[in-house]
């Protein structure tokens, strides 16, 4: 085994063990040796050596105490050293593509730097509530193997003049020196348009602090921000982020896939027809709303000792009974295509059998399959 191959094995072991200072030392030694043999790689090697010199001593920095408000002593940031999501998310196609590209850049960071390029370091998530923006922050941190730092907005905001801006600056300074992912949730609360006359000067000054922090964010850092109200953001904020990812409300197929993952593969396999119907009725709702209702049905199944299919059918019935007439009739037609009887359709939808006969004709049998 050659020296370079031995170094590669050593580097891999140090990286997997998370021993960054030792890893940097071996990388420096190996690259300096390589520079003597490969003068054609001198420029790229020097770029990597510069990066190694600038790398923060993350193991020592991680021991720094979490910053707290001077008056309340409340911690200004929440730290999760083992971030993750309980169930693998179902991302809309465009979101999955954008997140995948971001992670790929991080996986191949060395190649980008060798070419004189830097990976994306800041992402802005926009979209309505409950569509997965905050979850994406946890998911990204998990995939990168980094801690997740989340700004505690309630602790940062202070009634004392100038204190909110100071708190925010302390948080950003702390996060910059951590090998972690920083998530600024409810971003519009601290990054509002500076021409909004309704806001006091203190909140407007926060934007200046944020702009400076984003501009100076380290190239190996990851800064994420999420907002339900992108229309409130200051125009200058948009230009600072490397990429904006829009999270739309999920489609019916995406909802079905999400429900399948909530239930598990084995359970979902036996509930195909119910899931088709349920996903259609949940169309237009967020992932969070879908999860809330499906998990309520799962709890009902356990606590009442009834089959999961029965609990989900009850949920389906509740959803369709609350729907407007046209939606009920649409669902009744779907049940008819499934060869359900008029009696069963009436029980599920709450429509009278006369109404079913009038609008569906004689297609649905009067008895038979339930």
Coordinates of C-alpha atoms in Angstrom, one line a residue, residues 28-350:
X28 CA -2.3 19.2 5.4
X29 CA 0.6 16.7 5.6
X30 CA -0.7 14.6 2.8
X31 CA -1.4 17.5 0.5
X32 CA 2.0 19.1 1.1
X33 CA 3.7 15.8 0.2
X34 CA 1.5 15.6 -2.9
X35 CA 2.4 19.1 -4.0
X36 CA 6.0 18.2 -4.3
X37 CA 5.2 15.3 -6.7
X38 CA 2.4 17.1 -8.6
X39 CA 3.3 20.8 -9.3
X40 CA 0.4 20.9 -11.8
X41 CA -2.0 20.6 -8.8
X42 CA -0.3 23.4 -6.8
X43 CA -3.1 25.9 -7.2
X44 CA -5.9 23.5 -6.1
X45 CA -3.8 22.2 -3.2
X46 CA -3.1 25.7 -1.9
X47 CA -6.8 26.4 -2.0
X48 CA -7.6 23.4 0.1
X49 CA -4.7 24.2 2.5
X50 CA -6.1 27.7 2.9
X51 CA -9.6 26.2 3.7
X52 CA -8.0 23.9 6.3
X53 CA -6.3 26.8 8.0
X54 CA -9.5 28.8 8.1
X55 CA -11.6 25.9 9.4
X56 CA -13.1 26.6 12.9
X57 CA -11.9 24.4 15.8
X58 CA -15.4 22.9 16.0
X59 CA -14.8 20.5 18.8
X60 CA -13.6 23.2 21.1
X61 CA -16.3 25.7 19.9
X62 CA -19.1 23.2 20.5
X63 CA -18.2 23.4 24.2
X64 CA -19.1 27.1 24.3
X65 CA -22.2 27.8 26.5
X66 CA -25.4 28.5 24.6
X67 CA -26.0 32.2 24.6
X68 CA -28.7 33.5 26.9
X69 CA -30.6 36.8 27.4
X70 CA -28.9 39.0 30.0
X71 CA -32.1 39.7 31.9
X72 CA -34.3 36.6 31.7
X73 CA -31.3 34.2 31.3
X74 CA -33.4 32.3 28.8
X75 CA -31.3 30.5 26.2
X76 CA -31.5 32.2 22.9
X77 CA -31.1 29.1 20.8
X78 CA -32.2 25.5 20.9
X79 CA -29.5 23.0 20.1
X80 CA -30.3 19.5 18.9
X81 CA -27.2 17.3 18.5
X82 CA -29.2 14.4 17.0
X83 CA -31.7 16.0 14.7
X84 CA -33.9 13.9 12.5
X85 CA -37.4 13.1 11.4
X86 CA -39.4 10.0 12.7
X87 CA -40.7 9.1 9.2
X88 CA -38.9 9.8 5.9
X89 CA -40.8 12.8 4.4
X90 CA -42.6 12.9 1.1
X91 CA -41.2 15.9 -0.7
X92 CA -42.9 17.5 -3.7
X93 CA -40.8 16.8 -6.9
X94 CA -39.4 20.4 -7.1
X95 CA -38.5 20.5 -3.4
X96 CA -36.9 17.0 -3.5
X97 CA -34.8 18.1 -6.5
X98 CA -33.6 21.4 -4.8
X99 CA -32.7 19.7 -1.5
X100 CA -31.0 16.9 -3.4
X101 CA -28.8 19.3 -5.3
X102 CA -27.9 21.1 -2.1
X103 CA -26.8 17.9 -0.4
X104 CA -24.9 16.8 -3.5
X105 CA -22.9 20.1 -3.4
X106 CA -22.0 19.3 0.2
X107 CA -21.1 15.7 -0.6
X108 CA -18.7 16.9 -3.3
X109 CA -17.6 20.1 -1.6
X110 CA -13.9 19.2 -2.2
X111 CA -14.4 19.0 -5.9
X112 CA -16.1 22.3 -6.0
X113 CA -13.4 24.0 -4.0
X114 CA -10.7 22.5 -6.2
X115 CA -12.4 24.2 -9.1
X116 CA -12.5 27.5 -7.3
X117 CA -16.2 27.2 -6.4
X118 CA -18.0 27.2 -3.1
X119 CA -21.1 25.1 -2.3
X120 CA -24.5 26.8 -1.5
X121 CA -24.4 27.9 2.1
X122 CA -27.9 29.6 2.6
X123 CA -31.4 28.5 1.7
X124 CA -34.7 30.3 2.2
X125 CA -37.8 28.1 2.6
X126 CA -41.1 29.7 1.7
X127 CA -44.7 28.4 1.7
X128 CA -47.9 28.1 3.7
X129 CA -48.0 26.6 7.2
X130 CA -47.6 22.9 7.6
X131 CA -46.0 22.0 4.3
X132 CA -42.7 20.8 5.7
X133 CA -40.4 23.8 5.9
X134 CA -39.3 23.3 9.5
X135 CA -39.1 19.5 9.0
X136 CA -36.8 20.2 6.1
X137 CA -34.4 21.9 8.4
X138 CA -34.3 18.9 10.7
X139 CA -34.0 16.6 7.7
X140 CA -31.1 18.5 6.1
X141 CA -29.2 18.6 9.4
X142 CA -29.7 14.9 9.8
X143 CA -28.4 14.2 6.3
X144 CA -25.4 16.3 6.8
X145 CA -24.6 14.7 10.2
X146 CA -24.6 18.1 11.9
X147 CA -26.2 19.6 15.0
X148 CA -29.3 21.8 14.4
X149 CA -29.4 25.2 16.0
X150 CA -32.9 26.8 16.0
X151 CA -33.4 30.5 17.0
X152 CA -35.7 30.8 19.9
X153 CA -37.7 33.9 18.7
X154 CA -39.6 34.4 22.0
X155 CA -36.3 34.5 24.0
X156 CA -34.5 36.8 21.4
X157 CA -37.3 39.4 21.3
X158 CA -36.9 41.9 24.2
X159 CA -38.8 44.9 25.3
X160 CA -35.6 46.8 26.1
X161 CA -34.4 49.2 23.4
X162 CA -31.5 47.7 21.4
X163 CA -31.6 44.4 23.3
X164 CA -33.3 42.4 20.5
X165 CA -30.7 43.4 18.0
X166 CA -27.9 42.5 20.5
X167 CA -29.5 39.1 21.2
X168 CA -29.7 38.3 17.5
X169 CA -26.1 39.3 16.9
X170 CA -25.0 37.1 19.8
X171 CA -26.9 34.1 18.4
X172 CA -25.5 34.6 14.9
X173 CA -21.9 35.0 16.2
X174 CA -22.3 31.8 18.2
X175 CA -23.8 29.8 15.3
X176 CA -21.1 31.0 12.8
X177 CA -18.4 29.2 14.9
X178 CA -20.3 26.0 15.2
X179 CA -20.1 23.2 12.6
X180 CA -23.9 23.1 12.6
X181 CA -27.0 24.0 10.7
X182 CA -28.7 27.2 11.9
X183 CA -32.5 27.4 11.3
X184 CA -34.2 30.8 11.5
X185 CA -37.8 29.8 11.7
X186 CA -40.6 32.4 11.4
X187 CA -38.0 34.5 9.6
X188 CA -40.5 37.2 8.6
X189 CA -40.6 38.3 12.3
X190 CA -37.0 39.5 12.2
X191 CA -36.6 40.3 8.5
X192 CA -39.5 42.6 7.7
X193 CA -39.5 45.2 5.0
X194 CA -37.7 48.3 6.2
X195 CA -40.2 50.6 4.6
X196 CA -43.0 49.2 6.8
X197 CA -44.1 52.2 8.7
X198 CA -46.0 50.1 11.2
X199 CA -42.7 48.7 12.6
X200 CA -40.5 50.4 15.2
X201 CA -36.9 51.3 14.5
X202 CA -35.6 48.4 16.6
X203 CA -37.1 45.8 14.4
X204 CA -35.9 47.6 11.3
X205 CA -32.3 47.4 12.7
X206 CA -32.6 43.6 12.9
X207 CA -32.6 43.5 9.1
X208 CA -29.2 45.2 8.9
X209 CA -27.8 42.7 11.4
X210 CA -29.2 39.8 9.4
X211 CA -27.9 41.1 6.1
X212 CA -24.4 41.5 7.5
X213 CA -24.5 38.0 9.0
X214 CA -25.7 36.3 5.8
X215 CA -23.0 38.1 3.8
X216 CA -20.3 37.0 6.2
X217 CA -21.6 33.4 6.8
X218 CA -18.7 30.9 6.5
X219 CA -18.5 28.9 3.4
X220 CA -18.6 25.6 5.3
X221 CA -21.6 26.7 7.3
X222 CA -25.3 26.1 6.6
X223 CA -27.9 28.8 7.2
X224 CA -31.6 28.1 6.7
X225 CA -34.5 30.4 7.1
X226 CA -38.2 29.6 6.8
X227 CA -41.3 31.8 6.5
X228 CA -45.0 31.5 5.9
X229 CA -45.2 35.1 4.7
X230 CA -42.6 35.8 2.1
X231 CA -44.4 39.0 1.1
X232 CA -43.3 40.6 4.3
X233 CA -39.6 40.1 3.8
X234 CA -37.3 43.0 3.0
X235 CA -36.3 43.1 -0.6
X236 CA -32.6 43.0 0.3
X237 CA -33.0 39.7 2.2
X238 CA -34.0 37.8 -0.9
X239 CA -30.8 38.7 -2.7
X240 CA -28.6 37.5 0.1
X241 CA -29.8 33.8 0.0
X242 CA -28.0 31.5 -2.4
X243 CA -31.3 29.7 -3.2
X244 CA -35.0 30.0 -2.5
X245 CA -37.1 26.8 -2.2
X246 CA -40.9 27.1 -2.4
X247 CA -42.9 24.4 -0.5
X248 CA -46.3 24.1 -2.1
X249 CA -49.3 22.3 -0.7
X250 CA -49.0 18.6 -1.5
X251 CA -50.8 16.9 -4.4
X252 CA -53.2 14.0 -3.9
X253 CA -50.5 11.4 -4.9
X254 CA -48.1 13.0 -2.5
X255 CA -50.7 12.9 0.3
X256 CA -51.3 9.2 -0.4
X257 CA -47.6 8.5 -0.2
X258 CA -47.4 10.5 3.1
X259 CA -50.3 8.5 4.6
X260 CA -48.6 5.2 3.5
X261 CA -45.5 6.2 5.3
X262 CA -47.4 7.1 8.4
X263 CA -49.2 3.7 8.4
X264 CA -46.3 1.6 7.4
X265 CA -45.9 -0.5 4.3
X266 CA -47.7 -3.6 5.6
X267 CA -50.8 -1.8 6.8
X268 CA -51.0 0.4 3.7
X269 CA -50.9 -2.6 1.4
X270 CA -54.2 -3.9 2.8
X271 CA -55.9 -0.5 2.7
X272 CA -55.3 0.5 -0.9
X273 CA -58.9 1.5 -1.8
X274 CA -59.5 3.3 1.4
X275 CA -56.2 5.2 1.0
X276 CA -57.2 6.3 -2.5
X277 CA -60.4 7.7 -1.2
X278 CA -58.9 9.3 1.9
X279 CA -56.1 11.0 -0.1
X280 CA -58.6 12.5 -2.5
X281 CA -60.6 13.9 0.4
X282 CA -57.5 15.3 2.1
X283 CA -56.5 17.1 -1.1
X284 CA -55.6 20.7 -0.6
X285 CA -54.5 20.2 3.0
X286 CA -50.9 20.5 4.3
X287 CA -48.7 17.5 5.4
X288 CA -49.1 18.6 9.0
X289 CA -52.9 18.5 8.8
X290 CA -52.9 15.2 7.0
X291 CA -50.6 13.7 9.7
X292 CA -52.7 15.1 12.5
X293 CA -55.9 13.5 11.2
X294 CA -54.4 10.1 10.2
X295 CA -52.6 9.8 13.6
X296 CA -55.9 10.5 15.3
X297 CA -57.5 7.6 13.4
X298 CA -54.6 5.4 14.4
X299 CA -55.0 6.3 18.1
X300 CA -58.8 5.6 17.8
X301 CA -58.0 2.2 16.4
X302 CA -55.8 1.3 19.3
X303 CA -57.9 2.8 22.1
X304 CA -61.2 1.5 20.9
X305 CA -59.9 -1.9 19.8
X306 CA -61.2 -1.5 16.2
X307 CA -59.5 -2.4 12.9
X308 CA -57.4 0.4 11.4
X309 CA -59.5 0.1 8.2
X310 CA -62.7 0.9 10.3
X311 CA -61.1 3.9 11.9
X312 CA -59.9 5.3 8.5
X313 CA -63.3 4.7 7.0
X314 CA -64.9 6.7 9.9
X315 CA -62.4 9.5 9.1
X316 CA -63.3 9.3 5.5
X317 CA -67.0 9.6 6.3
X318 CA -66.4 12.6 8.6
X319 CA -64.5 14.4 5.9
X320 CA -67.1 13.8 3.2
X321 CA -70.0 14.7 5.5
X322 CA -68.4 18.0 6.1
X323 CA -67.8 18.7 2.4
X324 CA -70.2 20.8 0.2
X325 CA -72.8 19.0 -1.8
X326 CA -70.9 18.9 -5.1
X327 CA -67.9 17.3 -3.3
X328 CA -70.2 14.7 -1.7
X329 CA -71.6 13.8 -5.0
X330 CA -68.2 13.6 -6.5
X331 CA -67.2 11.2 -3.8
X332 CA -70.4 9.2 -4.2
X333 CA -69.6 8.7 -7.8
X334 CA -66.2 7.4 -6.8
X335 CA -67.8 4.9 -4.4
X336 CA -70.2 3.9 -7.1
X337 CA -67.2 3.1 -9.4
X338 CA -65.9 0.9 -6.5
X339 CA -69.2 -1.1 -6.8
X340 CA -70.5 0.1 -3.4
X341 CA -74.2 -0.2 -2.7
X342 CA -76.5 2.8 -2.5
X343 CA -77.1 2.0 1.1
X344 CA -73.4 2.0 1.9
X345 CA -72.9 5.2 -0.2
X346 CA -75.7 6.8 1.8
X347 CA -74.2 5.8 5.1
X348 CA -70.7 7.1 4.3
X349 CA -71.7 10.4 2.6
X350 CA -74.8 11.3 4.5

